[in-house]
Amino acid sequence: MGQCLRYQMHWEDLEEYQALTFLTRNEILCIHDTFLKLCPPGKYYKEATLTMDQVSSLPALRVNPFRDRICRVFSHKGVFSFEDVLGMASVFSEQACPSLKIEYAFRIYDFNENGFIDEEDLQRIILRLLNSDDMSEDLLMDLTNHVLSESDLDNDNMLSFSEFEHAMAKSPDFMNSFRIHFWGC
Amino acid sequence: MSESSASALQLGRPSRQPAVHPENLSLDASCFSSPPVNFLQELPSYRSIARRRTTVHSRDKQSGTLLKSTDSYSSQLEDRIAENLSSQSLRNYALNISEKRRLRDIQETQMKYLSEWDQWKRYSSKSWKRFLEKAREMTTHLELWREDIRSIEGKFGTGIQSYFSFLRFLVLLNLVIFLIIFMLVLLPILLTKYKITNSSFVLIPFKDTDIQCTVYPVSSSGLIYFYSYIIDLLSGTGFLEETSLFYGHYTIDGVKFQNFTYDLPLAYLISTIAYLALSLLWIVKRSVEGFKINLIRSEEHFQSYCNKIFAGWDFCITNRSMADLKHSSLRYELRADLEEERIRQKIAERTSEETIRIYSLRLFLNCIVLAVLGACFYAIYVATVFSQEHMKKEIDKMVFGENLLILYLPSIVITLANFITPMIFAKIIRYEDYSPGFEIRLTILRCVDVMRLATICVLGVHAVSKITSGLSVSLTLFWFQCWETQVGQEMYKLMIFDFIIILAVTLFVDFPRKLLVTYCSSWKLIQCWGQQEFAIPDNVLGIVYGQTICWIGAFFSPLLPAIATLKFIIIFYVKEWSLLYTCRPSPRPFRASNSNFFFLLVLLIGLCLAIIPLTISISRIPSSKACGPFTNFNTTWEVIPKTVSTFPSSLQSFIHGVTSEAFAVPFFMIICLIMFYFIALAGAHKRVVIQLREQLSLESRDKRYLIQKLTEAQRDTRN
């Protein structure tokens, strides 16, 4: 009936989530709160699911240009269970290790999901980042070429996962910018 | 498959020049099209990397969780995987939670096969890790201003947030410096004051100095007007002069405890050295990450396109207007980078006569810059002299306002100079025709290094010259009596004035400007002017200036770090308020990574420039005879040789040996040899990396060629 109670989560579950994710205790409880506010009333939180639209409209993701990709990568069969949301928050938390972030960043940026970031993916990334209507072809091609010349080590016009990993390990901003605070408390 | 290869060709091969490939010219262009992606996904290299990333082998048939098929090298893999399972934490796997749960169950069943010792090792390492996590969670609660900085990050991005993190770091640094000084110097004095311990006071040697030098007259009491208290508070004279704020108060020579005598002069000197060393170590530690990255990418531009495109978006932004600003700043930044690339190419194509013209113009303009700086330094020097000469006039002989003005004349001149010179430099640099990135860096360099920090050196030089010159007998006497307190007072005045200026600018300039823009926005002029931008470089320079004053002044005025802590705390809230309500964020982007390294570099330069006057005053300038803990010594540094001479003789000879030339020169030569070795090693590694990269691209071309041939062969057999 109505909204589920806050302390519905058992202590063992909380411990398990703390052991399996990078989130702290408070963060898990806050996400639990947010999840319960959004999920349909009356359901046990472990069985409830959220749609991709609901997750896209969370304040943390609302203005993110890659929110549709984030939702696609972290959801299962088009819906988010509570554990999916936790997994997403864990990857984007401050304490997450770089290899995990690089892995999911690769999946997010791979728009056509062929296991490589090719020119088409790069152009789509740039368009999303710049968010402007008057983008000249030359500018796009220039930028794409620069990115590929810097990180494409084997000259095949695509970034494989190793090349992406190598580029992100050298990038000074990556760890700072690939962070989302999912809770408002 | 042929369609995808055709479409790959149609995507338009850009004119990317690969590094050095002479074979390029001989083979046919069709060999270099991108092979179909599904072919690449079948390659063993792709598969093994994919396996490493996401899934885990399992040979535990009893639990029935066979996640993916194993290789033919199963036995070797199993051992390696068992090791990997035990060493890597579960969280690092890119799996969702239910799969991690399964993995954990597998791990627990596998534990049964391990020996007792291994089990105990894994258990203890797990509990240790859990303990560390709990401790880390506790410490994050203690973090100062965590929520404020998080909300700033969400609203304004990581560039501005890095400024506030830097401010927080300075607050902590000053607090720790104050704690050091408190423990070493203030605590024994407090113990003495409350009669907990006995102590001996400093003996003034009557024999070999003039009686006049040993008497230090403090300003007389009598009829004191109310405003004199305010003047005293603002300039550190009068009632503040005798307090523990300044060096002159510390006259205790040794504090007697039960077993030993605590040597206060030694402790005073050690506290100075300790806080300088601590600041240096802490700054270097914090800047190591940025520096390491800078070292790795030695051949590339610091801001690379990969970094800007893949890590360009701050995922933590939650504000719609900030997101729009971020989009526009990214547009600006990427366009500026491409523009800079074009300018750099243009510069490379300059003819020789153009180069000569540009260089001679630059030389001329640099001379102008030096002339401007020289004029400013001279003006500051004259102002300081004038102010010192008039400082000792009777208070009631002068008008209040005039008195204050003369007292603060050096600070006013310094602030004016700091205000005018950036504008002049900005005009000059436009004619020098540098690339935009270099232009920004050179402007900041000129403003920071030469202007703000060298003014402090000018003050120091002035102080030295006062003592060694014979300007006038009474003045020399006055300085000789207690010059450290004078310098301390100057530093105190600079710090207070800096603080007042920051508050005044925020309250009386930015706030009315914002009110004007909000309510009188119909006027064109106001609209063009706009709100104040939150300019990060200026703000950073301001607080580095304050911190440098604190470092220099802490020797002469031990309570100055505490004042600096309070000042920075208040500045944090004032700046936060100003950011939220009166300023708009600058459309020019400022990246967090670049910022952190830049802030710490500027701070390090400030520290080095602060150490110079301190070392000169500690080791060269004779300490004053009428006040302070060092009246028995010729210079402040003399405490150390005197202490060393009280050590046992073996330790003494050891210390003498270590500090002699016979040790220093071979030591220096060995260090040089080690450095040469590492430079050679780095050069060799770099060459190997270049060779491997070339080899990698050759291998990839072979791979594509073979795949092409395979595709054609398959097509032929099918037809």
Short mmCIF file of C-alpha atoms in Angstrom, two decimals, chain B residues 502-674:
data_model
loop_
_atom_site.label_atom_id
_atom_site.label_comp_id
_atom_site.label_asym_id
_atom_site.label_seq_id
_atom_site.Cartn_x
_atom_site.Cartn_y
_atom_site.Cartn_z
CA ILE B 502 38.72 41.42 -1.25
CA LEU B 503 35.70 42.07 0.97
CA ALA B 504 35.32 45.61 -0.31
CA VAL B 505 35.50 44.62 -3.97
CA THR B 506 32.87 41.94 -3.48
CA LEU B 507 30.51 44.07 -1.45
CA PHE B 508 30.94 47.47 -3.00
CA VAL B 509 31.75 46.71 -6.61
CA ASP B 510 30.26 43.36 -7.61
CA PHE B 511 27.06 43.63 -5.63
CA PRO B 512 25.99 47.06 -6.91
CA ARG B 513 26.98 45.96 -10.40
CA LYS B 514 24.65 43.00 -10.10
CA LEU B 515 21.87 45.22 -8.76
CA LEU B 516 22.38 47.63 -11.64
CA VAL B 517 22.23 44.84 -14.18
CA THR B 518 19.09 43.37 -12.66
CA TYR B 519 17.10 46.51 -12.18
CA CYS B 520 18.41 48.94 -14.79
CA SER B 521 18.86 46.48 -17.60
CA SER B 522 17.14 48.80 -20.01
CA TRP B 523 20.23 50.94 -20.29
CA LYS B 524 22.45 49.75 -23.11
CA LEU B 525 25.64 50.64 -21.31
CA ILE B 526 24.78 48.56 -18.29
CA GLN B 527 23.84 45.64 -20.46
CA CYS B 528 27.10 45.74 -22.33
CA TRP B 529 29.08 45.88 -19.14
CA GLY B 530 27.22 43.01 -17.62
CA GLN B 531 27.79 41.19 -14.42
CA GLN B 532 31.18 40.49 -13.03
CA GLU B 533 32.71 37.32 -14.38
CA PHE B 534 34.11 34.88 -11.90
CA ALA B 535 37.63 35.03 -13.26
CA ILE B 536 39.53 32.11 -11.86
CA PRO B 537 43.13 33.17 -12.56
CA ASP B 538 42.69 36.50 -10.80
CA ASN B 539 41.11 34.92 -7.78
CA VAL B 540 43.83 32.33 -7.57
CA LEU B 541 46.56 34.92 -7.80
CA GLY B 542 44.91 36.81 -4.97
CA ILE B 543 44.91 33.92 -2.58
CA VAL B 544 48.42 32.82 -3.53
CA TYR B 545 49.55 36.35 -2.71
CA GLY B 546 47.87 36.08 0.70
CA GLN B 547 49.48 32.73 1.36
CA THR B 548 52.94 34.00 0.44
CA ILE B 549 52.56 36.86 2.91
CA CYS B 550 51.55 34.32 5.54
CA TRP B 551 54.63 32.18 4.89
CA ILE B 552 57.02 35.08 5.15
CA GLY B 553 55.26 36.66 8.07
CA ALA B 554 54.91 33.51 10.17
CA PHE B 555 58.52 33.77 11.31
CA PHE B 556 58.11 37.34 12.47
CA SER B 557 54.58 37.04 13.73
CA PRO B 558 53.75 33.53 14.96
CA LEU B 559 50.02 34.02 15.15
CA LEU B 560 49.78 35.03 11.50
CA PRO B 561 48.85 31.53 10.21
CA ALA B 562 45.85 31.50 12.54
CA ILE B 563 44.77 34.86 11.15
CA ALA B 564 45.32 33.52 7.64
CA THR B 565 43.14 30.48 8.40
CA LEU B 566 40.30 32.70 9.58
CA LYS B 567 40.79 34.98 6.60
CA PHE B 568 40.58 32.12 4.10
CA ILE B 569 37.51 30.67 5.81
CA ILE B 570 35.72 34.00 5.52
CA ILE B 571 36.92 34.39 1.93
CA PHE B 572 35.48 30.96 1.08
CA TYR B 573 32.01 31.98 2.17
CA VAL B 574 32.29 35.42 0.59
CA LYS B 575 33.43 33.97 -2.73
CA GLU B 576 30.76 31.31 -2.64
CA TRP B 577 28.10 33.92 -2.02
CA SER B 578 29.56 36.12 -4.74
CA LEU B 579 29.61 33.20 -7.19
CA LEU B 580 26.03 32.27 -6.51
CA TYR B 581 24.50 35.71 -6.45
CA THR B 582 26.60 38.37 -8.07
CA CYS B 583 28.81 36.76 -10.68
CA ARG B 584 28.26 34.84 -13.80
CA PRO B 585 30.63 32.04 -14.67
CA SER B 586 33.14 32.87 -17.31
CA PRO B 587 32.42 31.56 -20.78
CA ARG B 588 36.14 30.97 -21.24
CA PRO B 589 36.73 27.41 -20.13
CA PHE B 590 39.10 26.41 -17.39
CA ARG B 591 39.78 22.71 -17.13
CA ALA B 592 40.07 21.08 -13.74
CA SER B 593 43.19 19.05 -14.48
CA ASN B 594 45.06 21.95 -15.92
CA SER B 595 43.82 24.15 -13.10
CA ASN B 596 44.99 21.91 -10.29
CA PHE B 597 48.47 21.68 -11.65
CA PHE B 598 48.56 25.39 -12.46
CA PHE B 599 47.37 26.45 -8.99
CA LEU B 600 49.88 24.27 -7.23
CA LEU B 601 52.68 25.42 -9.53
CA VAL B 602 51.92 29.06 -8.78
CA LEU B 603 51.76 28.25 -5.08
CA LEU B 604 55.12 26.51 -5.30
CA ILE B 605 56.63 29.56 -6.97
CA GLY B 606 55.20 31.65 -4.15
CA LEU B 607 56.77 29.35 -1.58
CA CYS B 608 60.18 29.54 -3.25
CA LEU B 609 59.96 33.30 -3.38
CA ALA B 610 58.95 33.37 0.29
CA ILE B 611 61.90 31.24 1.32
CA ILE B 612 64.44 33.71 -0.12
CA PRO B 613 63.84 36.67 2.22
CA LEU B 614 63.45 34.30 5.14
CA THR B 615 66.80 32.63 4.57
CA ILE B 616 68.47 36.00 4.17
CA SER B 617 66.98 37.34 7.38
CA ILE B 618 67.70 34.19 9.36
CA SER B 619 71.27 33.71 8.31
CA ARG B 620 72.67 37.09 7.35
CA ILE B 621 70.90 39.85 9.18
CA PRO B 622 71.93 40.27 12.80
CA SER B 623 69.10 39.70 15.19
CA SER B 624 67.96 42.64 17.22
CA LYS B 625 69.37 43.13 20.66
CA ALA B 626 66.40 44.52 22.45
CA CYS B 627 63.67 42.00 21.87
CA GLY B 628 62.96 38.46 20.85
CA PRO B 629 64.49 35.14 21.80
CA PHE B 630 67.66 35.57 19.75
CA THR B 631 69.28 38.53 21.52
CA ASN B 632 72.13 36.33 22.74
CA PHE B 633 73.07 35.29 19.24
CA ASN B 634 74.58 37.26 16.44
CA THR B 635 72.26 35.91 13.84
CA THR B 636 69.23 33.71 14.23
CA TRP B 637 70.94 30.79 12.57
CA GLU B 638 73.67 30.75 15.22
CA VAL B 639 71.38 28.81 17.53
CA ILE B 640 72.04 25.68 15.53
CA PRO B 641 75.85 25.62 15.69
CA LYS B 642 75.62 26.39 19.40
CA THR B 643 73.24 23.49 19.92
CA VAL B 644 75.41 21.17 17.86
CA SER B 645 78.38 22.06 20.01
CA THR B 646 76.53 20.69 23.02
CA PHE B 647 76.15 17.26 21.41
CA PRO B 648 78.52 14.38 22.26
CA SER B 649 81.76 14.66 20.34
CA SER B 650 81.21 11.65 18.06
CA LEU B 651 77.89 13.05 16.89
CA GLN B 652 79.51 16.45 16.50
CA SER B 653 82.26 15.13 14.28
CA PHE B 654 79.70 13.19 12.27
CA ILE B 655 77.64 16.31 11.66
CA HIS B 656 80.73 18.32 10.81
CA GLY B 657 81.74 15.65 8.35
CA VAL B 658 78.37 15.56 6.67
CA THR B 659 78.22 19.32 6.22
CA SER B 660 81.78 19.75 5.02
CA GLU B 661 82.89 20.12 1.43
CA ALA B 662 84.68 16.79 1.45
CA PHE B 663 81.32 15.11 1.68
CA ALA B 664 79.22 17.50 -0.36
CA VAL B 665 81.20 17.43 -3.60
CA PRO B 666 81.31 13.61 -4.06
CA PHE B 667 77.65 13.47 -3.04
CA PHE B 668 76.75 16.00 -5.68
CA MET B 669 78.72 14.11 -8.32
CA ILE B 670 77.00 10.83 -7.46
CA ILE B 671 73.59 12.51 -7.71
CA CYS B 672 74.52 13.87 -11.15
CA LEU B 673 75.58 10.41 -12.30
CA ILE B 674 72.32 8.89 -11.11
#
